[in-house]
Coordinates of C-alpha atoms in Angstrom, one line a residue:
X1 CA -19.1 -8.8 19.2
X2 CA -19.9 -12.6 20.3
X3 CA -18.5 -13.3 23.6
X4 CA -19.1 -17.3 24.9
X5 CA -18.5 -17.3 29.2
X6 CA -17.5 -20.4 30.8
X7 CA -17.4 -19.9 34.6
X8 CA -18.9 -22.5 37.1
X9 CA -19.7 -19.6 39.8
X10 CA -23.2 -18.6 39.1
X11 CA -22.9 -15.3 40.7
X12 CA -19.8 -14.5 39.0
X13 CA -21.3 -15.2 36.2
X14 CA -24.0 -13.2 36.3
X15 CA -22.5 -10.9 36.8
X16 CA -19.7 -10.4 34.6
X17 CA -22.8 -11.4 31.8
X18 CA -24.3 -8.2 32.7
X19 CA -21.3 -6.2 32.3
X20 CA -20.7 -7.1 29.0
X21 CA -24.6 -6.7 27.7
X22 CA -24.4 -3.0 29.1
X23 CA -20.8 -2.5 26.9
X24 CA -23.4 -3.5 23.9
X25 CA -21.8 -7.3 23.6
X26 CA -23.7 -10.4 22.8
X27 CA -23.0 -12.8 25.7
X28 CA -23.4 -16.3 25.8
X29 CA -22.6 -18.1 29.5
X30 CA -22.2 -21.7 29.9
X31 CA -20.8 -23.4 33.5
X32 CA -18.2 -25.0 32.3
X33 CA -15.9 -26.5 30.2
X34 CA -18.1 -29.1 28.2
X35 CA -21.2 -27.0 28.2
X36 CA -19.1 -24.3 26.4
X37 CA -17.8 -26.9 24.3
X38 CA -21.3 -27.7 22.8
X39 CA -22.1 -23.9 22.1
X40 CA -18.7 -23.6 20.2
X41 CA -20.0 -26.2 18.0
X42 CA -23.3 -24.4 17.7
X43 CA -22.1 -21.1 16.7
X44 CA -18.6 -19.4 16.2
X45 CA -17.9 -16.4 19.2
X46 CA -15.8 -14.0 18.4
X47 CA -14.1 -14.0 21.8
X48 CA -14.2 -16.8 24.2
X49 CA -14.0 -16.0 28.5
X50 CA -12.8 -19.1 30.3
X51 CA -11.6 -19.4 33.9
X52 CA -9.1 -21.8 34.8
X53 CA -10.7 -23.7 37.5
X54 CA -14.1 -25.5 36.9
X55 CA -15.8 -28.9 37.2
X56 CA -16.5 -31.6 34.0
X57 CA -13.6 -30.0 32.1
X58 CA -11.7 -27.1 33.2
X59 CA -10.4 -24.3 31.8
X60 CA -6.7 -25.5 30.2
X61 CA -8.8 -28.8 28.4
X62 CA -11.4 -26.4 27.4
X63 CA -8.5 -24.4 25.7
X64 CA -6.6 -27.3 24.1
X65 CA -10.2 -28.3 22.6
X66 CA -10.7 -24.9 21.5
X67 CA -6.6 -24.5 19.8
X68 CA -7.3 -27.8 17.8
X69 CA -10.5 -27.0 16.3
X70 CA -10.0 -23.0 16.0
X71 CA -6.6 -22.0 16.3
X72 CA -7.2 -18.3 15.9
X73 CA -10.4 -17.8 18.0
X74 CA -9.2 -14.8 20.8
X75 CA -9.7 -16.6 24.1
X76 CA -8.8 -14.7 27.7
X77 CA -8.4 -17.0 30.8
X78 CA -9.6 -16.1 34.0
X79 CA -7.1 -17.4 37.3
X80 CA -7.2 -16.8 41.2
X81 CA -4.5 -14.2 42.3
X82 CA -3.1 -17.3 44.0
X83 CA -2.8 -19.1 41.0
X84 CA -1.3 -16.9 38.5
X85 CA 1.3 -19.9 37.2
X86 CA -2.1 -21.5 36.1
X87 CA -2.4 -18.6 33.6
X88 CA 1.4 -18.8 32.6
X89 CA 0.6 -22.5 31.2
X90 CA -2.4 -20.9 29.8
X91 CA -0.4 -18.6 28.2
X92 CA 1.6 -21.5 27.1
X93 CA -1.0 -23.6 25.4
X94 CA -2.4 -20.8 23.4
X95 CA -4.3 -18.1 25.8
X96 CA -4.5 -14.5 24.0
X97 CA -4.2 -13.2 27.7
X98 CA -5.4 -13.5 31.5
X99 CA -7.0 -11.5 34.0
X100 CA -6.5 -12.2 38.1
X101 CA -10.0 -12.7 40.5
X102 CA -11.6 -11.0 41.4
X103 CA -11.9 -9.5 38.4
X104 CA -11.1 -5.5 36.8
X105 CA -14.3 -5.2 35.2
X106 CA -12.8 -2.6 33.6
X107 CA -9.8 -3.9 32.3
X108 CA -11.5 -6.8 31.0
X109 CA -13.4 -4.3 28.9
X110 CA -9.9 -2.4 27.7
X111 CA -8.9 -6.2 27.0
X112 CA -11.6 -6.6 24.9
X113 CA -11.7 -3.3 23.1
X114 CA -8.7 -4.6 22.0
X115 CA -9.3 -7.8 20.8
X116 CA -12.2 -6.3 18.6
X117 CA -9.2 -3.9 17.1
X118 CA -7.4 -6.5 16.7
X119 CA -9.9 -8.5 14.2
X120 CA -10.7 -4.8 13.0
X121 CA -7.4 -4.9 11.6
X122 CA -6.9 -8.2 10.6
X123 CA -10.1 -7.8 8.5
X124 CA -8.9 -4.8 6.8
X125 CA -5.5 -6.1 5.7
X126 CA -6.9 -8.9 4.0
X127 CA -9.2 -6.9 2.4
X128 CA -6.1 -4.6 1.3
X129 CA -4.3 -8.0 0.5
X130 CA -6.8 -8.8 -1.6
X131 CA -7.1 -5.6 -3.4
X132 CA -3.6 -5.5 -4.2
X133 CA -4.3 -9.5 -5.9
X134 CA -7.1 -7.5 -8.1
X135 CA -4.8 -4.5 -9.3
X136 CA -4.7 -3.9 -13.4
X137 CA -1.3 -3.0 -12.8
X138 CA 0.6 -4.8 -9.5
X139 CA 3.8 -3.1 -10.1
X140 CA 2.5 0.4 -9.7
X141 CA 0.0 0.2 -6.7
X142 CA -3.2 2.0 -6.1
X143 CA -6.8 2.2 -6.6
X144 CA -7.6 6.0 -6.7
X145 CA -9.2 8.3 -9.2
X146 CA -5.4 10.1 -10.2
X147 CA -4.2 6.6 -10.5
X148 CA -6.6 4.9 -12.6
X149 CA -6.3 7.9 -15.3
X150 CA -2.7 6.8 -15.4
X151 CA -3.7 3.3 -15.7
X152 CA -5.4 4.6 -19.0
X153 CA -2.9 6.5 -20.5
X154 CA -0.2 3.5 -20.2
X155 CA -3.0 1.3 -21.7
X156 CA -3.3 3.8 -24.8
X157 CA 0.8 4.0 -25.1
X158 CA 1.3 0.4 -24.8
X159 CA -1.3 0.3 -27.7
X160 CA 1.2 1.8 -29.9
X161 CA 4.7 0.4 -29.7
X162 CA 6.6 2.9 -31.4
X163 CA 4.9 6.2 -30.2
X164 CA 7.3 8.5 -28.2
X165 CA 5.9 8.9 -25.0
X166 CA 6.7 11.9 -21.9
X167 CA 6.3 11.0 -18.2
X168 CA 6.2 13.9 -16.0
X169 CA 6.4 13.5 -11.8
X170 CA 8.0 14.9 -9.1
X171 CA 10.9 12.5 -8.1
X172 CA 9.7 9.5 -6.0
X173 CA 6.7 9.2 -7.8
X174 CA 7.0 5.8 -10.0
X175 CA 8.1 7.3 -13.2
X176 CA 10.2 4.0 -14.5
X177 CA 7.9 1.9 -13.1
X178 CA 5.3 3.5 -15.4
X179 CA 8.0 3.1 -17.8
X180 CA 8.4 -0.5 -18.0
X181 CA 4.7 -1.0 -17.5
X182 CA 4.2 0.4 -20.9
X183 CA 7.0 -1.3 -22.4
X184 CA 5.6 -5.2 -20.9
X185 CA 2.8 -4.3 -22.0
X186 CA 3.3 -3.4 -25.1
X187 CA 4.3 -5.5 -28.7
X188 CA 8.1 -4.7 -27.7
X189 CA 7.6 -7.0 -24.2
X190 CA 10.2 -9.1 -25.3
X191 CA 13.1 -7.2 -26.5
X192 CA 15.3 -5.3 -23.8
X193 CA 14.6 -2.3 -21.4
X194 CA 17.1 -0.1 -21.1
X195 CA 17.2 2.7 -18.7
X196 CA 19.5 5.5 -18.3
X197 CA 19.5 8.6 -15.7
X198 CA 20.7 11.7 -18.1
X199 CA 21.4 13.6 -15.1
X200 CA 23.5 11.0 -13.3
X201 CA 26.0 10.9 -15.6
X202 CA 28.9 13.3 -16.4
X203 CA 28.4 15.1 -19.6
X204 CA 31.8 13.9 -20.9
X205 CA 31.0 10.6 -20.6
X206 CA 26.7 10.5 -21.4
X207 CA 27.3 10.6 -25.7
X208 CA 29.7 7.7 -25.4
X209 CA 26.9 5.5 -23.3
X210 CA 24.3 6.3 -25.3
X211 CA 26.0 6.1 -29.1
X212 CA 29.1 3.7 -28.0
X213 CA 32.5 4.3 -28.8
X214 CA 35.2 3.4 -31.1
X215 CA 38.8 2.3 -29.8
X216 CA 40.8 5.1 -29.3
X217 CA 37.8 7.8 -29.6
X218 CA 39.3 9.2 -26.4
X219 CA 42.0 8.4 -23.6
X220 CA 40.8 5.7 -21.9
X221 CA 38.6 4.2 -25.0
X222 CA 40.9 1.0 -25.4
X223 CA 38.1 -1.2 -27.3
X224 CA 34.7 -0.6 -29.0
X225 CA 31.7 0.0 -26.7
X226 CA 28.2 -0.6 -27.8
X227 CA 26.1 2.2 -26.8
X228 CA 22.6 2.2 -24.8
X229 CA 20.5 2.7 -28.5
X230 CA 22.0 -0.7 -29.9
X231 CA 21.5 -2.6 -26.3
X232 CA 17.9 -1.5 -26.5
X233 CA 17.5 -2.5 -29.9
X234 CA 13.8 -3.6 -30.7
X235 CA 12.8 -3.0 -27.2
X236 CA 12.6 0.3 -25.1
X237 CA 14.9 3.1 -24.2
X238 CA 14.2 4.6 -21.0
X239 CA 15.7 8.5 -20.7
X240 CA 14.8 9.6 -17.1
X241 CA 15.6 13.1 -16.5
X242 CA 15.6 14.0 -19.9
X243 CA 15.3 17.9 -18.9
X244 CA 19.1 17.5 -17.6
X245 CA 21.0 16.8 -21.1
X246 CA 23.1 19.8 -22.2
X247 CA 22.3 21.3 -25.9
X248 CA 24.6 20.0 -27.4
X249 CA 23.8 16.1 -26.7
X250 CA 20.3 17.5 -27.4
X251 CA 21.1 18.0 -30.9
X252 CA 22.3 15.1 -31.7
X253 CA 19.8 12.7 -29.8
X254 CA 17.2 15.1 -32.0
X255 CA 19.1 13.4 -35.0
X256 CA 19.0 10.0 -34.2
X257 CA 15.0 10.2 -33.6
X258 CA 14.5 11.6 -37.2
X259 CA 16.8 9.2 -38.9
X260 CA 16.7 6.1 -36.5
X261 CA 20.9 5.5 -37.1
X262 CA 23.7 6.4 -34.3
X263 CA 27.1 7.3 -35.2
X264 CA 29.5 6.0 -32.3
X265 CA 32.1 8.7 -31.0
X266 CA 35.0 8.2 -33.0
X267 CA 33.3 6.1 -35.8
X268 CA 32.2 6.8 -39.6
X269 CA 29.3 4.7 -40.1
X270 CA 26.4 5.5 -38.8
X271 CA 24.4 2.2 -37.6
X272 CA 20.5 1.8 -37.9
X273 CA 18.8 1.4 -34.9
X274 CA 14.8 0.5 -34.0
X275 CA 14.2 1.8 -30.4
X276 CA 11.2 2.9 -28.9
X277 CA 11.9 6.3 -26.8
X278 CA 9.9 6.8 -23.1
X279 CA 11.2 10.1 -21.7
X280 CA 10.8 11.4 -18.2
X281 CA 11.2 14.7 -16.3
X282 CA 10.6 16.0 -12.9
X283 CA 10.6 19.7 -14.2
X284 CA 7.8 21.2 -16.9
X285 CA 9.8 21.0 -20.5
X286 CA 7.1 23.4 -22.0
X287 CA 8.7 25.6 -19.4
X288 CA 12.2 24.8 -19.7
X289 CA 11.7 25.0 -23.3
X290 CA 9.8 28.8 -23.4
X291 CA 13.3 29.4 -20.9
X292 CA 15.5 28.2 -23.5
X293 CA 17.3 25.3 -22.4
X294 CA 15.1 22.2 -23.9
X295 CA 15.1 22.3 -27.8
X296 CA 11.3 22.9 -29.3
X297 CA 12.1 20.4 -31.9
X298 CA 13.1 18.1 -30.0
X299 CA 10.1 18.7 -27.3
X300 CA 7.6 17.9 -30.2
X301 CA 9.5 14.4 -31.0
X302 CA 9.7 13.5 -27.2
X303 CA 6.2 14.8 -26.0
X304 CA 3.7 12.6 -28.6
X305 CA 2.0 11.2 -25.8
X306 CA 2.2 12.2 -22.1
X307 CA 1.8 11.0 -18.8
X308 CA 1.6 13.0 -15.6
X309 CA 1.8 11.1 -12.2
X310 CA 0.4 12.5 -9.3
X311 CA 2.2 13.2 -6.1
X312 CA 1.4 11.0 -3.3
X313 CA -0.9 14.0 -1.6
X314 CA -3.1 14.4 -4.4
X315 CA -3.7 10.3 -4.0
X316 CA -4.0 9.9 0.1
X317 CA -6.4 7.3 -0.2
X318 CA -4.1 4.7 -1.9
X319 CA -1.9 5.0 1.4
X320 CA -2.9 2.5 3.2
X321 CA -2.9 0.0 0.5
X322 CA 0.9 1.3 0.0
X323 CA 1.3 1.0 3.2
X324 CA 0.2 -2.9 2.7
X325 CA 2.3 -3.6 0.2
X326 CA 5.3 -2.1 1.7
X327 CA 5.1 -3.9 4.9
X328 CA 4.6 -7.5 2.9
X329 CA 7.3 -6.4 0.4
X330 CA 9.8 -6.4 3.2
X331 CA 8.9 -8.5 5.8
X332 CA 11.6 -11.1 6.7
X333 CA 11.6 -14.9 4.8
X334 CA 9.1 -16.9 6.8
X335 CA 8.2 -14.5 9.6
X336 CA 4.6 -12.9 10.6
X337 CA 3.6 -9.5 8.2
X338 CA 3.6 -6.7 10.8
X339 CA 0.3 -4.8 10.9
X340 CA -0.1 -0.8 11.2
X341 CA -3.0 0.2 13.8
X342 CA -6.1 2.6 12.4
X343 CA -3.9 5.0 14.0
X344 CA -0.6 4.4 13.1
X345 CA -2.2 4.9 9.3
X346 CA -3.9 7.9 9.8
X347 CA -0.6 9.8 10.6
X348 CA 0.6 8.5 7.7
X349 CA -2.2 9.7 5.4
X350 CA -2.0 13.3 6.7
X351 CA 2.1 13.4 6.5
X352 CA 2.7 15.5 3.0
X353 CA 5.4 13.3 1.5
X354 CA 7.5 15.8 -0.7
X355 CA 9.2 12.3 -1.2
X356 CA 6.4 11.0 -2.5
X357 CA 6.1 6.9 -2.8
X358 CA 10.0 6.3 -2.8
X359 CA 9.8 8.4 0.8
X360 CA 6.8 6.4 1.7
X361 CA 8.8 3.4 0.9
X362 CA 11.4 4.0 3.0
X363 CA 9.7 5.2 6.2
X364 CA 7.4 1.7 6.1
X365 CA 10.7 -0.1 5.7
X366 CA 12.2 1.5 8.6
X367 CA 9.5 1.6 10.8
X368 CA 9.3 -2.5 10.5
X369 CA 12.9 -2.8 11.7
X370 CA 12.1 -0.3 14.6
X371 CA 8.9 -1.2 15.7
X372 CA 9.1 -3.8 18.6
X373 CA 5.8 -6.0 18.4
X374 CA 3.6 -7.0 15.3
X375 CA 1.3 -4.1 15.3
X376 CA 2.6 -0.7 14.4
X377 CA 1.4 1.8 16.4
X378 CA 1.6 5.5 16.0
X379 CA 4.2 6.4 18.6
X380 CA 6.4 3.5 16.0
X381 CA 6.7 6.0 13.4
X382 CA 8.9 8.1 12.6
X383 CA 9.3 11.9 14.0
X384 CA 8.3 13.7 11.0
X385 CA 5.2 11.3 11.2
X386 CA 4.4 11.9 15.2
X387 CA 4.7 15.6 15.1
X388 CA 1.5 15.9 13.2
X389 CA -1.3 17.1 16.3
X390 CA -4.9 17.3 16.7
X391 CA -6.4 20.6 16.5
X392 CA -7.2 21.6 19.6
X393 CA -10.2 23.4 19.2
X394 CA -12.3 21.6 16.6
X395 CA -12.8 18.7 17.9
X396 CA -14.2 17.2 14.9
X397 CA -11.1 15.0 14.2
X398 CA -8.8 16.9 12.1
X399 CA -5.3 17.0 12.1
X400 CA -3.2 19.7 10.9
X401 CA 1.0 19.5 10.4
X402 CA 3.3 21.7 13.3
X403 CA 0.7 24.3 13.9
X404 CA -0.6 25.1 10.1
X405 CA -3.7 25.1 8.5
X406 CA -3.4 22.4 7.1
X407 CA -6.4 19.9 7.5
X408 CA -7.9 16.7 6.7
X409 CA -11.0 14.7 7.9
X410 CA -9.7 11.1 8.0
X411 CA -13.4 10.0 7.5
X412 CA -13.8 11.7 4.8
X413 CA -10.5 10.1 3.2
X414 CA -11.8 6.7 3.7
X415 CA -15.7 7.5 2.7
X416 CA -13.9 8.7 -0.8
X417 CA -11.9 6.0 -0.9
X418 CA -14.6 3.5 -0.2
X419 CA -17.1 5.6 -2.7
X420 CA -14.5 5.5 -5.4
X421 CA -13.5 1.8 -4.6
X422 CA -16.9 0.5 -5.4
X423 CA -18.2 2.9 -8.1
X424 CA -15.1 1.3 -10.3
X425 CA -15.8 -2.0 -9.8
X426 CA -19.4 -1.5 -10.5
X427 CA -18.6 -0.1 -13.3
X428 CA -16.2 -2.8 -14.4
X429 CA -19.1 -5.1 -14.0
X430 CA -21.5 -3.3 -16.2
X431 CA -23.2 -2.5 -12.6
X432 CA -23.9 -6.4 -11.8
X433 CA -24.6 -6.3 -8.1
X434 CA -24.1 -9.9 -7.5
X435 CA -21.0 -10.1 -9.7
X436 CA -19.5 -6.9 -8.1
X437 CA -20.0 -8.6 -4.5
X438 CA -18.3 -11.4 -5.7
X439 CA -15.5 -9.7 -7.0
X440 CA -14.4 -7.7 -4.0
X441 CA -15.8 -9.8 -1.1
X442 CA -19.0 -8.0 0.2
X443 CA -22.5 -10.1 0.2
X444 CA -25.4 -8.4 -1.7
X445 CA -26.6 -6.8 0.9
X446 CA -23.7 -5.3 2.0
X447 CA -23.1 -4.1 -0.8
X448 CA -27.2 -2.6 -1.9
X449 CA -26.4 -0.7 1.7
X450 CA -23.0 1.0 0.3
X451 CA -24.4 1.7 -2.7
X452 CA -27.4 3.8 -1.1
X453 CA -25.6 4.6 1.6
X454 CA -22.7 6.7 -1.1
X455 CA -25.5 7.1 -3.3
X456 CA -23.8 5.6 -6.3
X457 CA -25.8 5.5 -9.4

């Protein structure tokens, strides 16, 4: 890191110059306020070291110089004890922070540290940022191996507009939004979706929304109802929880898929109907079927194609882009995106989420609301999230949850991220170097020092 000094005492100088080049910083010192002036315009610091007080412009014109051509350049002002209010209008016009003289060597280094954290993370969410503007599929995010075989198999059932299709998850996994990806995507894009939760609704009352009604079918039916099948007409027909519908509703949705025509409870005429069917379950039908309680027949008509999502664990590397996503999705109108520290998403990559994405979801929006300042730090989480610990007698950085064993290497998360990452966009690009750097931001270089440095062939 680039630091630029303006100080008009030589010996303070010197010797906070020396400091620095033994913390492994580049240091550039000028005596005042013009003579730094001319090295900004020479070359960018990353962090610029002012005092207040100094000949042939001081420290608060130096500042107001520096706000109007960089407004987001870090820059710490150094004041007297006596003349701490100098800082407070420092503060006022733009300073990041102060420190008093004579200075806390070492807490201008902690000050630092976290400046350099700071533009850490800044540099990672807009690379997150702009990963989520490169995604195949923006409703359903993520980058990962699991994922991108999902990505696939929705590109091969929106191929086919009329194949039935199966998706399997555990709840909270993105099963409609898979779902309506295939169905936007597919030759039926413009015709309605229609989704119905089999499970949340009584079994009384599920034939009548999906077949409609006639008047008087029932007590209560006082006109005709059209049912879910006609609404969906030409379009898509979303059964989630498919598993949950009793046998005897099974029979008769078995009918409807081999003759394409509902009856309405109460009616006589049957009524032809061209819908395509996406089922979903959270439980294994080949299982409830060998138990007895999902129809074979009916299996085979459902389960033509099938998808099976991954639960968030198997996928720990698309959490911080999740993470991302979330926090932009529900920031307030007009207000500054909060930020999650390295730390703050490491937790969250090690939690287990038996919620899965919808949990996830939830905890990021909560944790916004909660979280005091713009950066989210670890102790901001949640409980479940905080109660993960270090093990104790490794000390090669893994974390386990409450005492069990088990373990991840956080490195090794983001190295197999990164690995996977590039070795799909180089092979998007046909292996193009140059038009792979382009595409995700690196330079050429960069990028030739990833690629030996994972080994990617």
């Amino acid at each position: 890191m680039k630091i630029l000094i303006a100080e008009d005492d030589p010996a303070t100088r010197r010797g906070i110059e020396i400091f620095l080049q033994n913390q492994g910083f580049d240091v550039v010192s000028t005596e005042n306020g013009a003579a730094a002036l001319r090295e900004l315009e020479n070359q960018l610091p990353d962090v610029v070291l002012s005092d207040v007080k100094m000949p042939r412009m001081g420290g608060l014109d130096f500042l107001r110089e520096i706000r109007l051509r960089e407004p987001n350049l870090p820059v710490l002002m150094m004041t007297a004890f006596a003349s701490v209010e100098d800082a407070v209008q420092a503060m006022k016009q733009g300073a990041d922070d102060y420190l008093t003289k004579p200075l806390n060597l070492e807490e201008l280094r902690l000050k630092l540290n976290r400046i350099q954290e700071k533009a850490v993370l800044l540099e990672e969410n807009r690379a997150l940022r702009a990963q989520l503007k490169r995604l195949e599929f923006p409703e359903i995010v993520g980058t990962s191996k699991p994922i991108r075989e999902v990505f696939q198999l929705i590109a091969k059932a929106a191929a086919d507009p009329d194949i039935p299709v199966m998706i399997y998850g555990e709840s909270g996994t993105g099963k409609e939004l898979v779902a309506r990806a295939i169905h936007t995507r597919s030759r039926r894009a413009q015709a309605p979706f229609v989704a119905v939760n089999c499970g949340a609704i009584p079994e009384n009352l599920i034939e009548s929304e999906l077949f409609g009604h006639k008047r008087g079918a029932f007590t209560g039916a006082v006109r005709d109802k059209e049912g879910l099948f006609q609404a969906a007409q030409n379009g898509t027909l979303f059964l989630d929880e498919v598993s949950e519908m009793s046998p005897q509703l099974q029979v008769k949705l078995l009918r409807v898929l081999q003759e394409s025509r509902v009856k309405p409870v109460g009616g006589t005429v049957e009524i032809p109907v061209n819908v395509r069917i996406l089922g979903a379950s959270n439980k294994d039908l080949r299982k409830e079927m060998a138990d007895g309680r999902f129809r074979e027949d009916l299996f085979y008509r459902l389960n033509v194609l099938e998808v099976t999502l991954p639960p968030l664990r198997e996928r720990r590397d698309d959490i911080p882009l999740l993470v991302h996503h979330f926090a932009e999705k529900y920031r307030k109108d007009g207000g500054e995106p909060k930020h999650f520290s390295r730390k703050a998403l490491e937790r969250l990559s090690f939690y287990d989420w038996p919620g899965n994405v919808r949990e996830l979801e939830n905890t990021v929006r909560v944790t916004l609301v909660s979280a005091p300042g713009k950066l989210v730090n670890s102790a901001d989480l949640p409980p479940k999230i905080t109660r993960l610990k270090p093990v104790s007698d490794s000390g090669t950085g893994l974390w386990k949850w409450d005492g069990s064993d088990y373990k991840y290497n956080l490195q090794k998360v983001v190295e197999a991220f990164e690995r996977e990452f590039l070795t799909f966009h180089l092979h998007e690009t046909g292996g193009n170097v140059s038009q792979t750097a382009e595409k995700i931001g690196l330079s050429r270089v960069a990028l030739h020092k990833k690629i030996k440095l994972y080994g990617i062939k």
